[in-house]
CSV table of C-alpha atoms in Angstrom, one decimal:
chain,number,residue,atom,x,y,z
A,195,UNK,CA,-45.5,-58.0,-136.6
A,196,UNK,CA,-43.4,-55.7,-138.8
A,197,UNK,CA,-46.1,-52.6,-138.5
A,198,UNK,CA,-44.8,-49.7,-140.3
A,199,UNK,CA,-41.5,-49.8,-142.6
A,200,UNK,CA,-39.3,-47.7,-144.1
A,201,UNK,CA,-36.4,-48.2,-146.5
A,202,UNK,CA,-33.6,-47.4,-146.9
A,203,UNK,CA,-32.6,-46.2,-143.2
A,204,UNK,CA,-29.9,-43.8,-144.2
A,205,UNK,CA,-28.7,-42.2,-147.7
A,206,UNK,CA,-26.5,-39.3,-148.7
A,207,UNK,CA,-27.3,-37.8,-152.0
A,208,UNK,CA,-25.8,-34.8,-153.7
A,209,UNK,CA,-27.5,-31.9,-154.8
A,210,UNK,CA,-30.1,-32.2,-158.3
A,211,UNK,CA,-30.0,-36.2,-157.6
A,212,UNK,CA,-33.7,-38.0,-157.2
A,213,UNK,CA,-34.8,-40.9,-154.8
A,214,UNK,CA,-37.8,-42.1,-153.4
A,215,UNK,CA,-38.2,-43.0,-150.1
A,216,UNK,CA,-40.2,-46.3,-149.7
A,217,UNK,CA,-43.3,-47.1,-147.0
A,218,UNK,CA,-45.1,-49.8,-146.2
A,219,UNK,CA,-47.5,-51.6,-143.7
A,220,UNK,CA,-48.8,-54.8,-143.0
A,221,UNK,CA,-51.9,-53.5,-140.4
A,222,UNK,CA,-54.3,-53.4,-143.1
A,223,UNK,CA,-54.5,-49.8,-142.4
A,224,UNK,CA,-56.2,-47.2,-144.8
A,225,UNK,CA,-54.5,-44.0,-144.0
A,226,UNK,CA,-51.1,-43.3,-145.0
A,227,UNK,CA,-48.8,-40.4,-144.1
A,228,UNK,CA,-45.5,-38.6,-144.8
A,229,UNK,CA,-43.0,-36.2,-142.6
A,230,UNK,CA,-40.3,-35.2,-141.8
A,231,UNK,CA,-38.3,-34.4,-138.3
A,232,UNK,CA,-35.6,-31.3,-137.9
A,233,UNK,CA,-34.3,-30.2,-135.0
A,234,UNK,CA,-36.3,-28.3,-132.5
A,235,UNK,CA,-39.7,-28.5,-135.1
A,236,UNK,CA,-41.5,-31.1,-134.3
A,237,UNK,CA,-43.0,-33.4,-137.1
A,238,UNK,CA,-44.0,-31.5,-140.3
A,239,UNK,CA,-46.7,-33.3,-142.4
A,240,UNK,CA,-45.6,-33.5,-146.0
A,241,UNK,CA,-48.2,-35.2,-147.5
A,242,UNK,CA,-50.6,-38.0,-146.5
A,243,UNK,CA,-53.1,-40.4,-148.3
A,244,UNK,CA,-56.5,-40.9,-146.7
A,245,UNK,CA,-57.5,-43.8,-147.9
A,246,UNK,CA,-55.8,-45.9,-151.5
A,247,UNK,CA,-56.4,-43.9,-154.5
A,248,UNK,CA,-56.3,-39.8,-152.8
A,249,UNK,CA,-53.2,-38.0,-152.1
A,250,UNK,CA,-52.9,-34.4,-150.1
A,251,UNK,CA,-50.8,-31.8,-149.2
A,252,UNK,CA,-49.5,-31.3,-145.7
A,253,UNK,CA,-47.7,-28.3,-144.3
A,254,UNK,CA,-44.7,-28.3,-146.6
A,255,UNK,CA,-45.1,-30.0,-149.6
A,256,UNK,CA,-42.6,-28.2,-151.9
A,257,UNK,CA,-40.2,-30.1,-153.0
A,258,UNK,CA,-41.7,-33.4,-152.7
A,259,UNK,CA,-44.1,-35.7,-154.9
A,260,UNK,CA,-46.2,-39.1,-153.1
A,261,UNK,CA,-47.6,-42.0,-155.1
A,262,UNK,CA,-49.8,-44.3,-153.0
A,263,UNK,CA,-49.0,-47.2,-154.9
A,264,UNK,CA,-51.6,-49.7,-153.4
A,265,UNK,CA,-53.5,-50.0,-149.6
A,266,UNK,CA,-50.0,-50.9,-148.1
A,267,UNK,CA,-47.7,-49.2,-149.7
A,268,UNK,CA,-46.7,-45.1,-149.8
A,269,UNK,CA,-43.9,-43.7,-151.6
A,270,UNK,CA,-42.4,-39.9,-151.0
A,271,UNK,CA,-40.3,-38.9,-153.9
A,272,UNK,CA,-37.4,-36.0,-154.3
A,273,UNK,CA,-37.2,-34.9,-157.6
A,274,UNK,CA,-34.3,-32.9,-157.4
A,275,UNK,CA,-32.4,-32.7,-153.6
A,276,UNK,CA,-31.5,-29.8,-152.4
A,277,UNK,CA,-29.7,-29.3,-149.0
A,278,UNK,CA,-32.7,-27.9,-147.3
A,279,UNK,CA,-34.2,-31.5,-147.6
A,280,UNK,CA,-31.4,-32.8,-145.1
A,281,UNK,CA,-33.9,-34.2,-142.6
A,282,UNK,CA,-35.3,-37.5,-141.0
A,283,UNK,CA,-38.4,-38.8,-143.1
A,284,UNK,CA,-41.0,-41.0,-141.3
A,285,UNK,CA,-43.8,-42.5,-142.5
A,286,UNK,CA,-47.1,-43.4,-140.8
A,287,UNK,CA,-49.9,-45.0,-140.8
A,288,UNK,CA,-53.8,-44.9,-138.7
A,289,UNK,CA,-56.8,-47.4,-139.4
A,290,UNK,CA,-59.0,-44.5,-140.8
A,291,UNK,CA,-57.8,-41.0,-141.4
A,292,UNK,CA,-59.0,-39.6,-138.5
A,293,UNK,CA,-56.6,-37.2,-135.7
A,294,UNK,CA,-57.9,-39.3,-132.7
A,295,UNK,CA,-57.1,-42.2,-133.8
A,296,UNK,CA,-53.1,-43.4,-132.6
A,297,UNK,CA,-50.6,-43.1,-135.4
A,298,UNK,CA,-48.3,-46.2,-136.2
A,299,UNK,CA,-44.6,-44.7,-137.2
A,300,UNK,CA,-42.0,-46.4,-139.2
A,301,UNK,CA,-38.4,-45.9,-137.4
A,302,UNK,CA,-37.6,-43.5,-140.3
A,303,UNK,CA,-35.0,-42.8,-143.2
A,304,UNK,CA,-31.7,-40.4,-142.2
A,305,UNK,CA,-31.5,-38.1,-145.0
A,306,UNK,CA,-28.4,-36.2,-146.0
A,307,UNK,CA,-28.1,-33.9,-149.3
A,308,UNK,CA,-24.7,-32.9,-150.2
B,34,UNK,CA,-49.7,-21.7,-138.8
B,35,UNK,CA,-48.2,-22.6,-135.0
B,36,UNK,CA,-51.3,-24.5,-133.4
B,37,UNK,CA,-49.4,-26.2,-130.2
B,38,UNK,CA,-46.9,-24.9,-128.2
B,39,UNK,CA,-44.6,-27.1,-126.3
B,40,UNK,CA,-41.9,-26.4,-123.0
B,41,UNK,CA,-39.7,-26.9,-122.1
B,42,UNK,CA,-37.4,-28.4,-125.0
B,43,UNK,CA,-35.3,-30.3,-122.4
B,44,UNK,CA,-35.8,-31.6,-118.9
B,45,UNK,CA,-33.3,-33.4,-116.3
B,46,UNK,CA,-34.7,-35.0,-113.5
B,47,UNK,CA,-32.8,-37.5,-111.2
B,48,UNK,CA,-34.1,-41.0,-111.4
B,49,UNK,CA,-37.0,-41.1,-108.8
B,50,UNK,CA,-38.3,-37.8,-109.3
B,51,UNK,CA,-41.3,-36.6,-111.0
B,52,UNK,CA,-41.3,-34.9,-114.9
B,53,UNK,CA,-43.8,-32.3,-116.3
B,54,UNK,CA,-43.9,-31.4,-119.5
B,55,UNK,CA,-46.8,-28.9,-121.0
B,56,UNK,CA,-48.4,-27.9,-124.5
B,57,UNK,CA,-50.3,-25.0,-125.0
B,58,UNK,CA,-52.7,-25.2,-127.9
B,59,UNK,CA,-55.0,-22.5,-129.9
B,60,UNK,CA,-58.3,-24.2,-131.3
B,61,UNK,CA,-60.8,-24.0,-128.9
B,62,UNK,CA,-62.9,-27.0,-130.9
B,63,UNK,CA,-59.5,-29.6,-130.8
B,64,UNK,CA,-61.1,-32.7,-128.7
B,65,UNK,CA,-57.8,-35.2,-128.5
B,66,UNK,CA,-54.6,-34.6,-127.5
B,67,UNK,CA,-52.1,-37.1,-128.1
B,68,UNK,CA,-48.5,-37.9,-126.9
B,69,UNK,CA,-45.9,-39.6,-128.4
B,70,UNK,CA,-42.2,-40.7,-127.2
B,71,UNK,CA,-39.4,-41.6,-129.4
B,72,UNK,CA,-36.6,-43.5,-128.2
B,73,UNK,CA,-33.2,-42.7,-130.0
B,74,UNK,CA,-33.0,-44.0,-133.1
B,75,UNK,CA,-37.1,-44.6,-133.0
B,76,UNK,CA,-40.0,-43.8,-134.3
B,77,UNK,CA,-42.4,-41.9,-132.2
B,78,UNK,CA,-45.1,-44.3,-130.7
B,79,UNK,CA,-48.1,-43.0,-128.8
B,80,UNK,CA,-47.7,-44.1,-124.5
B,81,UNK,CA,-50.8,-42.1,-123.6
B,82,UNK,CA,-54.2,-39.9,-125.1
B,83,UNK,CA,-57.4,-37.9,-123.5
B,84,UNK,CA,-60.2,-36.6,-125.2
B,85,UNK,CA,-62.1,-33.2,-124.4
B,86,UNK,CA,-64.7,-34.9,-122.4
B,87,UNK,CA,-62.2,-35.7,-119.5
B,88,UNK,CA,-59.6,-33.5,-117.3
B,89,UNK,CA,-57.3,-36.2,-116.6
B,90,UNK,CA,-56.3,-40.0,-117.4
B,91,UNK,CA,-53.9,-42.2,-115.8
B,92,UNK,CA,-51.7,-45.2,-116.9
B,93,UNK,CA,-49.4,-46.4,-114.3
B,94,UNK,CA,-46.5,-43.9,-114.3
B,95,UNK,CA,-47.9,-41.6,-117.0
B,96,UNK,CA,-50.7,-39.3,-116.3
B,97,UNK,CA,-52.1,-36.2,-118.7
B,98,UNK,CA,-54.1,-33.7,-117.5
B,99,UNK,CA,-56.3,-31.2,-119.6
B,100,UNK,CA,-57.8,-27.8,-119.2
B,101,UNK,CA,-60.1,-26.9,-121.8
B,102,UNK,CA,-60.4,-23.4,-120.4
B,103,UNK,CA,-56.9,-22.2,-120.3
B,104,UNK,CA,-56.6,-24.3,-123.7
B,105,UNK,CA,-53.5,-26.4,-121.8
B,106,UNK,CA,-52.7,-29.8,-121.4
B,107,UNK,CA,-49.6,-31.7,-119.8
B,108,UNK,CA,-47.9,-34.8,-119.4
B,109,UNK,CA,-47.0,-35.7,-115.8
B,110,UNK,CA,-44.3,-39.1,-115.3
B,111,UNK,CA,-44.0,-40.0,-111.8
B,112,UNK,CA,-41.1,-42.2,-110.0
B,113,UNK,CA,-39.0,-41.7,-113.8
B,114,UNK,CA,-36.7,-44.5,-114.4
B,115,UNK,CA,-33.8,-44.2,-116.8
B,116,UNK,CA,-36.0,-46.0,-119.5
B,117,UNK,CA,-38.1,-42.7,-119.8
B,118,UNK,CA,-35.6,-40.9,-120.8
B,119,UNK,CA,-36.3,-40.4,-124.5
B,120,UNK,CA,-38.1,-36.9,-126.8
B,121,UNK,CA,-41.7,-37.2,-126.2
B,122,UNK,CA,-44.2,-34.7,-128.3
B,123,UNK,CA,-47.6,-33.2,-127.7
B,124,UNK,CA,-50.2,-33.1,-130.8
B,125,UNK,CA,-53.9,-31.6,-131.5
B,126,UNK,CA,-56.1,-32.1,-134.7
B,127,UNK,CA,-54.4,-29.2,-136.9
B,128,UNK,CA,-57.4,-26.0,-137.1
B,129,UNK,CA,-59.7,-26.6,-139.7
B,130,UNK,CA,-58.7,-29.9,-140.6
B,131,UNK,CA,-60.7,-33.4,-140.4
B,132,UNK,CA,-57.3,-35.1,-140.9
B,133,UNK,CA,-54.1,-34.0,-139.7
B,134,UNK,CA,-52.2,-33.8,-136.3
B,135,UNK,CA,-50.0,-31.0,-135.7
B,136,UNK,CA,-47.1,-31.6,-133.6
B,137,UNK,CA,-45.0,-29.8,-130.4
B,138,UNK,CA,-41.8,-29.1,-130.7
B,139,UNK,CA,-40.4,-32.0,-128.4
B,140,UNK,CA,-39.1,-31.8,-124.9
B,141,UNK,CA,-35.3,-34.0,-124.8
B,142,UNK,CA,-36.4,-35.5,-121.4
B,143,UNK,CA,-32.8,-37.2,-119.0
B,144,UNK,CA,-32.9,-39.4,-115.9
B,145,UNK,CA,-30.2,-39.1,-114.3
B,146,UNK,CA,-29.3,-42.0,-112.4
């Protein structure tokens, strides 16, 4: 089983450019989220999708927009990169979009913004 | 805001020796406390949970232990093998949200062989 994944693994982008990062999962799962890993803070929620259709802010959602395309599929776009966006972005996924409930992670995408 | 606390942020311990790693959290109403570990190059993936209702829970190696009171709760891996070593998190439900998990700050956790 594939689970959780993301694409690409690893970009460099420079300054003002735009990409989206792509997620998706094959666990039939209804709860979809977004963060994103620096050093010595943890995971930061950026945004996450409770169930197809909704869409919500995390912790620190400037900079960044989400489209939850369909029940599998989440999408975390970056307008315009800016170096502060240098991170590693993982996506994620539960059953139902509840905190007990184990979250599935992707093996992330290696962002770096020139 | 800063709801979980998490020391140390690295850890060597030779291989056979035990490893205890502790989170400190603020909401007195959180009632599951995850962790996570993530290999390099990994995503996290959850080894072991325990809800408010019990002090501790076991799972071969891995055991976590809760104290509601002191509002603690820690992960204890006994007889560690190189294959723990890896960056393993603590979480609680983020205050006054139904949804989200707030994370610890990672401990980098070595065997040394």
């Amino acid at each position: 089983n594939a689970g959780v994944t993301q694409t690409p693994k690893f970009q460099v982008l420079k300054t003002g450019q735009s990409m989206t990062l792509q997620c998706a999962q094959d666990m039939n799962h209804n709860s979809m989220y977004w963060y994103r890993q620096d050093p010595g803070m943890g995971l930061r929620l950026i945004y996450y999708s409770a169930s197809e259709g909704t869409t919500d802010k995390g912790e620190v959602p400037n900079g960044y927009n989400v489209s939850r395309l369909n029940k599998r599929e989440f999408s975390l776009r970056l307008e315009s990169a800016a170096p502060s966006q240098t991170s590693v972005y993982f996506c994620a996924s539960t059953l139902f979009g509840q905190p007990n409930q184990p979250q599935h992670f992707g093996d992330g995408t290696r962002l770096s913004i020139l | 805001g800063e709801n979980v606390e998490q020391h140390p942020s690295t850890l060597s311990v030779q291989e056979g020796d035990s490893a205890v790693i502790k989170c400190t959290y603020s909401d007195s109403a959180s009632n599951y406390f995850p962790w996570y570990k993530q290999e390099l190059g990994k995503g996290p993936q959850l080894i072991i949970d325990i809800r408010s209702n019990v002090g501790e829970k076991k799972d071969q190696r891995i055991a976590v232990t809760l104290n509601k009171t002191a509002k603690h709760f820690s992960l204890h891996i006994t007889e560690t093998q190189p294959e723990d070593s890896a960056v393993y998190f603590c979480a609680a439900p983020l205050s006054g949200s139904a949804r989200q998990l707030t994370f610890g700050s990672g401990t980098q956790l070595t065997v040394l062989p």
